[in-house]
Amino acid sequence: MNILVSHCFLGEPCRYDGTSRLDRQILELHRAGHNLVPVCPEILGGLDIPRPPAEIQPDGRVLTQDGQDVTAAYRAGAERAVEIARENGCTAAILKARSPSCGSGEIYDGTFTHTGVPGWGLAAWLLAEAGVEVMDEEHLQAWLYGL
């Protein structure tokens, strides 16, 4: 199976703060024979590392903590992530929880207080709309049991 994966899970320091979130559980998928296709929608959208934290606002715009509207970059990166998923035949995606790009089912509320609300990051939403099964690392174990 070809699985789209947030690049930060594979040790790439591409998160907004220049860190990674190496996830050994995801690396085990590769050892089990799955093809992992790394993406970082924010980088694909042209954003820098590091970059100011950003959250989706109630009106759908993505703003940085200092008020800069980065919606266009997030949308462009999301669209490119869908293209990469299609090009590689990815049927599933494991993306970073609560991210404004990758959150699947829960995102931060736009106040920069780490308050979660139901919602989807732009890339996760477009991938799901394209028929890719999207989950975050926090729900990976339940998904693995279904394989």
PDB file of C-alpha atoms in Angstrom:
ATOM      1  CA  MET A   1       0.000   0.000   0.000  1.00  0.00           C
ATOM      2  CA  ASN A   2       1.186   3.528  -0.810  1.00  0.00           C
ATOM      3  CA  ILE A   3       0.641   5.847   2.148  1.00  0.00           C
ATOM      4  CA  LEU A   4       1.047   9.626   2.130  1.00  0.00           C
ATOM      5  CA  VAL A   5       2.819  10.679   5.342  1.00  0.00           C
ATOM      6  CA  SER A   6       3.549  14.025   6.960  1.00  0.00           C
ATOM      7  CA  HIS A   7       7.257  14.488   6.298  1.00  0.00           C
ATOM      8  CA  CYS A   8       7.890  15.564   9.901  1.00  0.00           C
ATOM      9  CA  PHE A   9       7.032  12.004  11.039  1.00  0.00           C
ATOM     10  CA  LEU A  10      10.050  10.730   9.114  1.00  0.00           C
ATOM     11  CA  GLY A  11      12.476  13.016  10.939  1.00  0.00           C
ATOM     12  CA  GLU A  12      12.432  15.941   8.508  1.00  0.00           C
ATOM     13  CA  PRO A  13      12.608  19.209  10.500  1.00  0.00           C
ATOM     14  CA  CYS A  14       9.835  20.909   8.525  1.00  0.00           C
ATOM     15  CA  ARG A  15       7.336  21.836  11.245  1.00  0.00           C
ATOM     16  CA  TYR A  16       6.576  25.521  11.780  1.00  0.00           C
ATOM     17  CA  ASP A  17       9.188  25.677  14.554  1.00  0.00           C
ATOM     18  CA  GLY A  18      11.859  23.863  12.548  1.00  0.00           C
ATOM     19  CA  THR A  19      11.488  20.554  14.404  1.00  0.00           C
ATOM     20  CA  SER A  20      10.325  17.094  13.411  1.00  0.00           C
ATOM     21  CA  ARG A  21       8.044  14.548  15.051  1.00  0.00           C
ATOM     22  CA  LEU A  22       9.822  11.289  14.260  1.00  0.00           C
ATOM     23  CA  ASP A  23       7.264   8.510  14.678  1.00  0.00           C
ATOM     24  CA  ARG A  24       8.673   4.998  14.956  1.00  0.00           C
ATOM     25  CA  GLN A  25       5.205   3.505  14.544  1.00  0.00           C
ATOM     26  CA  ILE A  26       5.047   5.039  11.069  1.00  0.00           C
ATOM     27  CA  LEU A  27       8.559   3.847  10.253  1.00  0.00           C
ATOM     28  CA  GLU A  28       7.369   0.332  11.084  1.00  0.00           C
ATOM     29  CA  LEU A  29       4.846   0.609   8.246  1.00  0.00           C
ATOM     30  CA  HIS A  30       7.772   0.966   5.848  1.00  0.00           C
ATOM     31  CA  ARG A  31       9.482  -2.070   7.348  1.00  0.00           C
ATOM     32  CA  ALA A  32       6.218  -3.984   6.903  1.00  0.00           C
ATOM     33  CA  GLY A  33       6.376  -3.329   3.163  1.00  0.00           C
ATOM     34  CA  HIS A  34       4.276  -0.199   2.732  1.00  0.00           C
ATOM     35  CA  ASN A  35       5.567   2.602   0.535  1.00  0.00           C
ATOM     36  CA  LEU A  36       5.651   5.886   2.475  1.00  0.00           C
ATOM     37  CA  VAL A  37       5.308   9.042   0.380  1.00  0.00           C
ATOM     38  CA  PRO A  38       6.418  12.090   2.401  1.00  0.00           C
ATOM     39  CA  VAL A  39       4.748  15.487   2.029  1.00  0.00           C
ATOM     40  CA  CYS A  40       4.722  18.752   3.909  1.00  0.00           C
ATOM     41  CA  PRO A  41       1.856  20.835   2.535  1.00  0.00           C
ATOM     42  CA  GLU A  42       3.194  24.028   4.117  1.00  0.00           C
ATOM     43  CA  ILE A  43       6.549  23.654   2.364  1.00  0.00           C
ATOM     44  CA  LEU A  44       4.797  22.627  -0.866  1.00  0.00           C
ATOM     45  CA  GLY A  45       2.858  25.892  -0.576  1.00  0.00           C
ATOM     46  CA  GLY A  46       6.075  27.910  -0.395  1.00  0.00           C
ATOM     47  CA  LEU A  47       6.250  28.632   3.333  1.00  0.00           C
ATOM     48  CA  ASP A  48       9.605  28.836   5.115  1.00  0.00           C
ATOM     49  CA  ILE A  49      11.141  26.847   7.959  1.00  0.00           C
ATOM     50  CA  PRO A  50      10.801  28.087  10.604  1.00  0.00           C
ATOM     51  CA  ARG A  51       7.583  30.054  10.136  1.00  0.00           C
ATOM     52  CA  PRO A  52       5.110  31.720  12.482  1.00  0.00           C
ATOM     53  CA  PRO A  53       2.442  29.413  13.919  1.00  0.00           C
ATOM     54  CA  ALA A  54      -0.786  29.511  11.921  1.00  0.00           C
ATOM     55  CA  GLU A  55      -4.352  28.437  12.640  1.00  0.00           C
ATOM     56  CA  ILE A  56      -7.575  28.250  10.670  1.00  0.00           C
ATOM     57  CA  GLN A  57      -9.963  31.006  11.680  1.00  0.00           C
ATOM     58  CA  PRO A  58     -13.743  30.566  12.021  1.00  0.00           C
ATOM     59  CA  ASP A  59     -14.161  32.275   8.618  1.00  0.00           C
ATOM     60  CA  GLY A  60     -11.880  29.676   6.957  1.00  0.00           C
ATOM     61  CA  ARG A  61      -8.826  31.867   6.469  1.00  0.00           C
ATOM     62  CA  VAL A  62      -5.453  30.675   7.728  1.00  0.00           C
ATOM     63  CA  LEU A  63      -3.700  33.388   9.721  1.00  0.00           C
ATOM     64  CA  THR A  64      -0.342  33.427  11.443  1.00  0.00           C
ATOM     65  CA  GLN A  65      -0.172  34.374  15.085  1.00  0.00           C
ATOM     66  CA  ASP A  66       0.909  37.871  14.028  1.00  0.00           C
ATOM     67  CA  GLY A  67      -2.095  38.256  11.679  1.00  0.00           C
ATOM     68  CA  GLN A  68      -0.584  37.485   8.268  1.00  0.00           C
ATOM     69  CA  ASP A  69      -3.049  35.793   5.890  1.00  0.00           C
ATOM     70  CA  VAL A  70      -1.332  32.659   4.528  1.00  0.00           C
ATOM     71  CA  THR A  71      -4.474  30.996   3.167  1.00  0.00           C
ATOM     72  CA  ALA A  72      -3.215  30.986  -0.434  1.00  0.00           C
ATOM     73  CA  ALA A  73       0.003  29.181   0.526  1.00  0.00           C
ATOM     74  CA  TYR A  74      -1.904  26.607   2.563  1.00  0.00           C
ATOM     75  CA  ARG A  75      -4.361  26.039  -0.291  1.00  0.00           C
ATOM     76  CA  ALA A  76      -1.560  25.692  -2.871  1.00  0.00           C
ATOM     77  CA  GLY A  77       0.277  23.188  -0.662  1.00  0.00           C
ATOM     78  CA  ALA A  78      -2.919  21.219  -0.079  1.00  0.00           C
ATOM     79  CA  GLU A  79      -3.596  21.012  -3.804  1.00  0.00           C
ATOM     80  CA  ARG A  80      -0.039  19.838  -4.460  1.00  0.00           C
ATOM     81  CA  ALA A  81      -0.366  17.178  -1.727  1.00  0.00           C
ATOM     82  CA  VAL A  82      -3.442  15.810  -3.513  1.00  0.00           C
ATOM     83  CA  GLU A  83      -1.508  15.741  -6.804  1.00  0.00           C
ATOM     84  CA  ILE A  84       1.338  13.819  -5.129  1.00  0.00           C
ATOM     85  CA  ALA A  85      -1.121  11.354  -3.597  1.00  0.00           C
ATOM     86  CA  ARG A  86      -2.671  10.738  -7.023  1.00  0.00           C
ATOM     87  CA  GLU A  87       0.698  10.471  -8.795  1.00  0.00           C
ATOM     88  CA  ASN A  88       1.796   7.829  -6.274  1.00  0.00           C
ATOM     89  CA  GLY A  89      -1.477   5.921  -5.984  1.00  0.00           C
ATOM     90  CA  CYS A  90      -1.820   6.675  -2.268  1.00  0.00           C
ATOM     91  CA  THR A  91      -5.023   5.323  -0.770  1.00  0.00           C
ATOM     92  CA  ALA A  92      -4.302   6.439   2.800  1.00  0.00           C
ATOM     93  CA  ALA A  93      -2.627   9.393   4.507  1.00  0.00           C
ATOM     94  CA  ILE A  94      -1.213   9.727   8.018  1.00  0.00           C
ATOM     95  CA  LEU A  95      -0.992  13.414   8.839  1.00  0.00           C
ATOM     96  CA  LYS A  96      -0.092  15.565  11.853  1.00  0.00           C
ATOM     97  CA  ALA A  97      -2.937  15.993  14.320  1.00  0.00           C
ATOM     98  CA  ARG A  98      -4.564  19.430  14.704  1.00  0.00           C
ATOM     99  CA  SER A  99      -2.377  21.074  12.043  1.00  0.00           C
ATOM    100  CA  PRO A 100      -4.034  23.757   9.872  1.00  0.00           C
ATOM    101  CA  SER A 101      -2.870  21.666   6.904  1.00  0.00           C
ATOM    102  CA  CYS A 102      -3.036  18.138   8.217  1.00  0.00           C
ATOM    103  CA  GLY A 103      -5.559  18.013  11.058  1.00  0.00           C
ATOM    104  CA  SER A 104      -8.211  15.366  10.468  1.00  0.00           C
ATOM    105  CA  GLY A 105     -11.330  15.802  12.548  1.00  0.00           C
ATOM    106  CA  GLU A 106      -9.826  18.268  15.016  1.00  0.00           C
ATOM    107  CA  ILE A 107      -7.900  21.499  14.546  1.00  0.00           C
ATOM    108  CA  TYR A 108      -7.035  24.426  16.789  1.00  0.00           C
ATOM    109  CA  ASP A 109      -9.757  27.073  17.104  1.00  0.00           C
ATOM    110  CA  GLY A 110      -7.818  30.046  15.698  1.00  0.00           C
ATOM    111  CA  THR A 111      -7.093  31.725  19.065  1.00  0.00           C
ATOM    112  CA  PHE A 112      -3.557  30.305  19.480  1.00  0.00           C
ATOM    113  CA  THR A 113      -4.505  28.938  22.914  1.00  0.00           C
ATOM    114  CA  HIS A 114      -4.154  25.245  21.908  1.00  0.00           C
ATOM    115  CA  THR A 115      -7.927  24.839  22.123  1.00  0.00           C
ATOM    116  CA  GLY A 116      -9.139  22.052  19.868  1.00  0.00           C
ATOM    117  CA  VAL A 117     -12.379  22.180  17.881  1.00  0.00           C
ATOM    118  CA  PRO A 118     -13.918  19.838  15.316  1.00  0.00           C
ATOM    119  CA  GLY A 119     -12.540  20.569  11.869  1.00  0.00           C
ATOM    120  CA  TRP A 120     -10.141  19.649   9.109  1.00  0.00           C
ATOM    121  CA  GLY A 121      -6.866  21.111   7.890  1.00  0.00           C
ATOM    122  CA  LEU A 122      -6.863  22.186   4.255  1.00  0.00           C
ATOM    123  CA  ALA A 123      -4.695  19.335   2.932  1.00  0.00           C
ATOM    124  CA  ALA A 124      -6.490  16.690   4.995  1.00  0.00           C
ATOM    125  CA  TRP A 125      -9.859  17.938   3.754  1.00  0.00           C
ATOM    126  CA  LEU A 126      -8.831  17.995   0.076  1.00  0.00           C
ATOM    127  CA  LEU A 127      -7.260  14.537   0.376  1.00  0.00           C
ATOM    128  CA  ALA A 128     -10.417  13.133   1.953  1.00  0.00           C
ATOM    129  CA  GLU A 129     -12.492  14.772  -0.795  1.00  0.00           C
ATOM    130  CA  ALA A 130     -10.214  13.037  -3.332  1.00  0.00           C
ATOM    131  CA  GLY A 131     -10.998   9.648  -1.777  1.00  0.00           C
ATOM    132  CA  VAL A 132      -7.864   9.197   0.323  1.00  0.00           C
ATOM    133  CA  GLU A 133      -8.456   7.705   3.782  1.00  0.00           C
ATOM    134  CA  VAL A 134      -7.018  10.341   6.146  1.00  0.00           C
ATOM    135  CA  MET A 135      -6.023   9.840   9.772  1.00  0.00           C
ATOM    136  CA  ASP A 136      -3.644  11.400  12.262  1.00  0.00           C
ATOM    137  CA  GLU A 137      -0.929   9.729  14.304  1.00  0.00           C
ATOM    138  CA  GLU A 138      -3.204   9.607  17.335  1.00  0.00           C
ATOM    139  CA  HIS A 139      -5.649   7.290  15.536  1.00  0.00           C
ATOM    140  CA  LEU A 140      -3.058   5.179  13.717  1.00  0.00           C
ATOM    141  CA  GLN A 141      -3.230   2.197  16.078  1.00  0.00           C
ATOM    142  CA  ALA A 142      -6.957   1.739  15.520  1.00  0.00           C
ATOM    143  CA  TRP A 143      -6.437   1.923  11.755  1.00  0.00           C
ATOM    144  CA  LEU A 144      -3.587  -0.597  11.865  1.00  0.00           C
ATOM    145  CA  TYR A 145      -5.803  -3.149  13.561  1.00  0.00           C
ATOM    146  CA  GLY A 146      -8.167  -2.873  10.608  1.00  0.00           C
ATOM    147  CA  LEU A 147      -5.488  -3.725   8.002  1.00  0.00           C
TER     148      LEU A 147
END
